[in-house]
Amino acid sequence: MRKGLAVCISVLLVLTMMPLRPAVAADPIKIGVVVTLTGMAAQLGIDNRNGILLAAKHKGTILGRPIQIITEDDEGQSETGIRKAEKLVFKDKVVALSGVTVANVGQAIAGEADRLNVPFLTTNVMTPKFYGLHPLVFRCGQVADDQMTVAQVMGILKDPDLMKRSWYVLADDYAWGHSCAEEFIKLATEKGIKIKNPTYDNAALNLVDWSPFVSKIISAEVGGVYACLRSPVAPRFVQQAADFGLMEKVKIIGGTPSEAALEAAGESVVGLIGTCCWTWDIDTPKSKAFAEAYWKEFKEVPPSQGAQAYTGAFVLFNAIEKAGGTDPKKIAEALKGATFEGPYGEVRISPKDNCMRTPVKVVVAERAPKNPFGAKIIKKVVASLTPEEVGPAE
Amino acid sequence: MATKLLELEDVHTYYGDSHVIQGLSIYVNKGEAVSILGRNGVGKTTTLRTIAGLTPLRRGTVRIGGKDTGHWPTHRIVKETHVAYVPAERNVFPGLSVKENLKIGEQPPMNGSSGSRWTLDMVYEYFPILKERHLQDGSTLSGGEQQMLVIGRALMGNPEIMLLDEPSQGLAPIVVAKVAEIVKQLCALHGLTLVVVEQNFRVSYKLAQRHYLMDLKGQIKRSLTNEEWAANEDIVKKHLSIDDGCVEKKDSECRQVPAPSEAPSGAAPGGPGAVSK
Amino acid sequence: MIQICLNCLLLSALLLLISIGLNIIYGISRVVNLAHGSLYALGAYFGYSMVSYGVNFYAALLLAPLLAGLCGVVLERLIIEPIRHRDMTYTLILTYGLSVFIDGMFKFIWSDKVQFIQMPSSLRGTLNLFGVHYPNYRLFVLAATVCVILGLLALLEKTKLGMIMRAASTIPEMVSALGVNMKLVHMGVFGLGCVLAGIGGVIAGPLLSVYPMMGSEMLLSCFVVLVIGGLGSLRGAILASLLVGTAQTLGFVFLTDFAMVIVYLMMAVILLFMPKGLLAEGKFD
């Protein structure tokens, strides 16, 4: 019996270790994609990867050469991320790195930029530390934390009902949550928004039961909650808050969860306010085309993170084309100031700090109208912000 | 000839690497009570454990009721041959009440068994103190009461053979006498086959009709009946090396094994001295 | 105030539901099952699949844990039984590997997404308790936990099987000498532990969401409960869950940043003065 099991496990192991070798024509342009496919952030990683794969499919070829995307899972760990990046660059000989789902991995890989010596364009890392970090390091697709905070504050300012309310601030207890909450409190106070707890509450990362915070919010008698919670965690908080009937009295603003997370949480997230670059609610031909193509390819509700990664990857492909080859310096040169008309309008990489300027939408989760994706929840656009409004200034 | 209910043939047993029993052969007839006498560490307890399947048999055969049980797991031996093992450490289950300690031993009688079926009330009849304390945690009983409890627990399984290991261990002489008396009655009234291991050989003498003298590594030096024992007290005395044994042993243990002839006749019912009246 | 008390009780109930199975398996079979969290997650995933295929929530609450228990029995027979007589380190390493394997399988079968088990509509909404609105589902969790614990106590205290389990936790050899097949007892106990974990998983599903690492994340808290309460003590586990659940909830309300510190501090202090936990290991009661 044990022998049989051992054989089964060995076979499984061998199968999983076998590299996938798609039949590719000679001499493709190889792009390395590091994303988180394990753990809580996995959904974002999957959306990112899918967006990049779709961009490669739509782009077809660069300089007449096929595009080969090689994906690696960083498991959300910096060490693993560096190892995978090294493997992609030194063994697979990729000409550029892209993707990266979580900030710690992004910073770790960016820290090795000199040694890796290929352009690294992240499609999802949000830390402001990426502004002007390294000549070879870029951000395009996802906005930065500071841009998101500005957009959220603008969202409140643009809605008189939200402006009237006083806000309770709740943050994940780690560096990102802290800076996110502090930035919001600083900016909101400047703009005259009432903050109930300027010292804000930290929620432990492994918190499963949010009721203590829900009770605190109820007894604080506030009109709104600003929640700096990681995308996979936010629906759990919102769901539990909804159980307590909080959503009827209180508006919650936070980083919007992925489409998949909203679908999983269902009805209870209705009313959650957030910001994003793209949602399938955006009614432009390019947006519609992307949504349909994504649905056709992956049979999943087209996600914000997918569209963002799609945009970022396209900018990278175009830059390689413009550089006329795979020389890292030339690609980096081509990326500076590059523009792209994508699913959510024109994005541009600032030559000043290598990071994207983009229009941003303020969205509210609502019950979806009948739609081809079978989605129950839609991120409904309630306000559009221009790249100038979101910043940062150049 | 009486039928052999229990038969060990050239049995070898190990504890880890140490060869504890080297070629033991004994038998017990149906309805017979047999004792194994020997000094500490000769393998008496191991013999009982081997019969019950608690210590694995390495070589040889163990037959109970004609079935070759040598390599059966304990629970099968107990279920199919109705062997009841009463260990020296008694193993009353702590956390279980006296009543639960008895009920856990409950088993239907063996097919074709002649004896009456044991019930809780029958056990209480023999050991009224257990009825009195039936709700008490078994582990809070005194040593003597615990001994009664584990004998009662064994009886609840309607045993054919009882393996009794050191029933007198740690008990006051008066309690020893009482326990021995009850076991003797049980054997007589219920046709129980008994294998008893005892340091206190007055108890062995009282309970058993036949005795194996066991030496190191489970070697049987000889077997003798009560009549032979009464005739040659010295053999047993010498076998147990009571005199030089006491040099190594603690005083308390020595007092438990007084030579039969020294035993005060009145207080030692069943001792060889008392029998030869 | 009532709300805070109920919050304390709820977290305690969840901790208890999950750690109790771990405790029973250790208490009776002396196996530290590091895969317990994964079996909790397995129950949650079974429940999730059933409910999304239209099975009634209450039926899923019954069936999914039984399925998880069945998986537990198979795992016990195939993997744990063969190394039962070896050193405990073997089972530790093996069950750890098992948890990694099972967590990996979740990704294959159910993907890495965060899911919720759909709450039955009858349990939505809130109940007015002395002027405080409290979610129905949370009250249901409390009631269900009480039922499960009472059921378990009845099984242990009132049935022959329970008697055997309690006896086996003290002197297993003597139990087999009374004609009980200890292999079956170990298998049954492991299955029972997994059923309890599965119940925890399904009950937590609508509240805490379902994702591959949910079990492994929960396992640490379970061990805190186990260590504080005393390994293998049922009453200890109840007491410790209440302590940990209350300390954590109150900590978040009044001290926010130090809530988790308090829990571990409490564990350290208790271990310092009562190295075996509040109710020491030994007999399983």
XYZ file of C-alpha atoms in Angstrom, chain A residues 35-245:
211
model
C 3.783 36.794 -10.334
C 2.344 35.439 -7.103
C 0.372 32.292 -7.854
C 0.373 30.865 -4.323
C -1.363 32.159 -1.219
C -3.714 35.012 -0.539
C -2.458 37.233 -3.373
C -2.750 34.438 -5.934
C -5.914 35.807 -7.539
C -4.163 39.099 -8.320
C -1.218 37.168 -9.703
C -3.450 35.124 -11.949
C -5.223 38.263 -13.227
C -1.840 39.885 -13.894
C -0.465 36.896 -15.730
C -3.603 36.543 -17.840
C -3.478 40.223 -18.796
C 0.137 39.885 -19.940
C -0.600 36.664 -21.871
C -3.488 38.376 -23.621
C -1.309 41.371 -24.497
C 1.307 39.031 -25.997
C -1.391 37.322 -28.035
C -2.758 40.608 -29.345
C 0.691 42.024 -30.051
C 1.622 38.860 -31.979
C 5.213 39.593 -32.877
C 7.884 42.142 -31.996
C 10.276 43.041 -34.799
C 8.959 40.030 -36.652
C 9.878 37.677 -33.840
C 7.287 35.768 -31.816
C 6.784 36.678 -28.156
C 7.436 33.989 -25.559
C 6.114 34.664 -22.049
C 7.807 32.606 -19.345
C 5.853 32.734 -16.074
C 7.283 32.008 -12.618
C 5.523 31.881 -9.233
C 7.235 33.910 -6.478
C 4.877 32.545 -3.762
C 4.737 36.085 -2.396
C 8.276 35.721 -1.006
C 11.094 38.174 -1.770
C 13.741 35.446 -1.740
C 11.788 33.276 -4.134
C 11.108 36.291 -6.327
C 14.823 37.056 -6.680
C 15.625 33.411 -7.378
C 12.954 33.220 -10.058
C 14.101 36.523 -11.603
C 17.684 35.219 -11.706
C 16.520 32.007 -13.309
C 14.563 33.943 -15.947
C 17.395 36.328 -16.759
C 20.469 34.104 -16.516
C 19.065 30.754 -17.607
C 16.106 31.550 -19.845
C 17.801 34.717 -21.201
C 14.671 36.881 -21.067
C 15.104 40.415 -22.400
C 12.808 42.036 -19.828
C 11.021 41.269 -16.590
C 7.395 42.157 -15.972
C 4.453 41.352 -13.719
C 5.139 41.148 -9.963
C 2.096 41.130 -7.758
C 3.285 42.153 -4.312
C 5.451 45.061 -3.148
C 8.098 43.130 -1.220
C 8.958 40.998 -4.252
C 8.931 44.074 -6.482
C 11.349 45.916 -4.238
C 13.594 42.882 -3.916
C 13.858 42.432 -7.686
C 14.293 46.172 -8.250
C 17.148 46.030 -5.729
C 18.956 43.594 -8.023
C 18.391 45.690 -11.142
C 22.099 46.370 -11.721
C 23.014 42.723 -11.556
C 20.043 41.462 -13.574
C 20.611 44.253 -16.128
C 17.297 43.940 -17.971
C 14.417 46.416 -17.959
C 11.910 45.587 -15.197
C 8.409 46.932 -15.663
C 5.997 46.040 -12.881
C 2.307 45.918 -13.674
C 1.033 45.724 -10.104
C 3.507 46.931 -7.449
C 2.014 50.017 -5.818
C 4.697 51.296 -3.473
C 5.708 54.963 -3.944
C 9.313 53.810 -3.558
C 9.273 52.940 -7.270
C 9.240 56.602 -8.279
C 12.644 57.204 -9.882
C 14.060 54.106 -8.215
C 16.446 52.915 -10.932
C 16.983 53.707 -14.632
C 15.886 50.165 -15.533
C 12.833 49.994 -13.208
C 9.366 51.104 -14.381
C 5.753 50.957 -13.296
C 2.857 50.846 -15.719
C -0.644 49.418 -15.318
C -1.472 49.713 -11.646
C -1.439 53.110 -9.944
C 0.792 53.845 -6.953
C -0.478 54.004 -3.378
C -0.258 57.799 -3.309
C -2.216 58.024 -6.566
C -4.863 55.715 -5.122
C -5.136 57.771 -1.939
C -5.527 60.955 -3.933
C -8.213 59.301 -6.029
C -10.068 58.100 -2.918
C -9.985 61.532 -1.318
C -11.144 63.055 -4.607
C -13.958 60.526 -4.626
C -15.143 61.811 -1.246
C -14.730 65.454 -2.255
C -16.811 64.956 -5.392
C -19.779 63.470 -3.495
C -21.554 65.849 -1.065
C -23.075 62.932 0.832
C -19.661 61.373 1.486
C -18.216 64.778 2.355
C -20.785 65.223 5.162
C -19.739 62.022 6.908
C -17.011 61.490 9.490
C -14.603 58.656 8.755
C -13.165 55.796 10.733
C -9.766 54.546 9.520
C -8.787 50.871 9.670
C -5.529 49.483 8.271
C -3.703 46.199 7.830
C -0.958 46.036 10.415
C 2.142 46.261 8.258
C 4.174 48.914 6.478
C 1.822 49.279 3.532
C -1.293 49.572 5.681
C 0.352 52.130 7.963
C 1.577 54.418 5.177
C -1.727 54.072 3.341
C -3.729 55.106 6.421
C -1.365 57.946 7.317
C -1.388 59.338 3.792
C -5.172 59.248 3.689
C -5.560 60.916 7.086
C -3.071 63.650 6.152
C -4.629 64.401 2.788
C -8.234 64.124 4.003
C -7.593 66.469 6.941
C -6.071 69.008 4.560
C -9.200 68.876 2.426
C -11.515 69.307 5.405
C -12.768 65.710 5.649
C -13.608 64.692 9.252
C -11.514 61.805 10.611
C -12.881 60.110 13.740
C -9.691 58.310 14.810
C -6.587 60.141 13.585
C -4.413 57.454 15.210
C -6.266 54.784 13.165
C -6.735 51.088 14.074
C -4.386 48.335 13.000
C -5.804 44.911 12.223
C -3.518 41.909 12.632
C -2.662 40.280 9.318
C -4.059 36.895 10.299
C -7.270 38.331 11.736
C -10.195 36.071 10.941
C -12.958 37.576 13.036
C -13.508 41.261 12.371
C -16.343 41.696 14.831
C -14.276 43.635 17.421
C -13.646 46.326 14.820
C -17.199 46.231 13.548
C -18.418 46.764 17.106
C -16.003 49.664 17.562
C -17.188 51.261 14.346
C -20.828 50.873 15.361
C -20.219 52.479 18.729
C -18.134 55.270 17.160
C -21.279 56.258 15.228
C -19.392 57.286 12.103
C -20.791 57.636 8.621
C -17.887 56.098 6.773
C -15.004 53.691 7.074
C -11.727 54.012 5.252
C -10.207 50.519 5.063
C -6.596 50.027 3.937
C -6.945 46.264 3.654
C -5.252 43.937 1.210
C -7.453 42.980 -1.686
C -8.041 39.349 -0.624
C -8.881 40.363 2.966
C -11.178 43.290 2.271
C -14.226 41.220 1.213
C -14.042 39.258 4.457
C -14.223 42.482 6.463
C -16.997 43.877 4.285
C -18.955 40.636 4.457
C -18.765 40.517 8.240
C -19.607 44.214 8.481
C -22.623 43.545 6.256
C -23.731 40.711 8.565
C -23.981 43.296 11.315
C -26.105 45.520 9.067
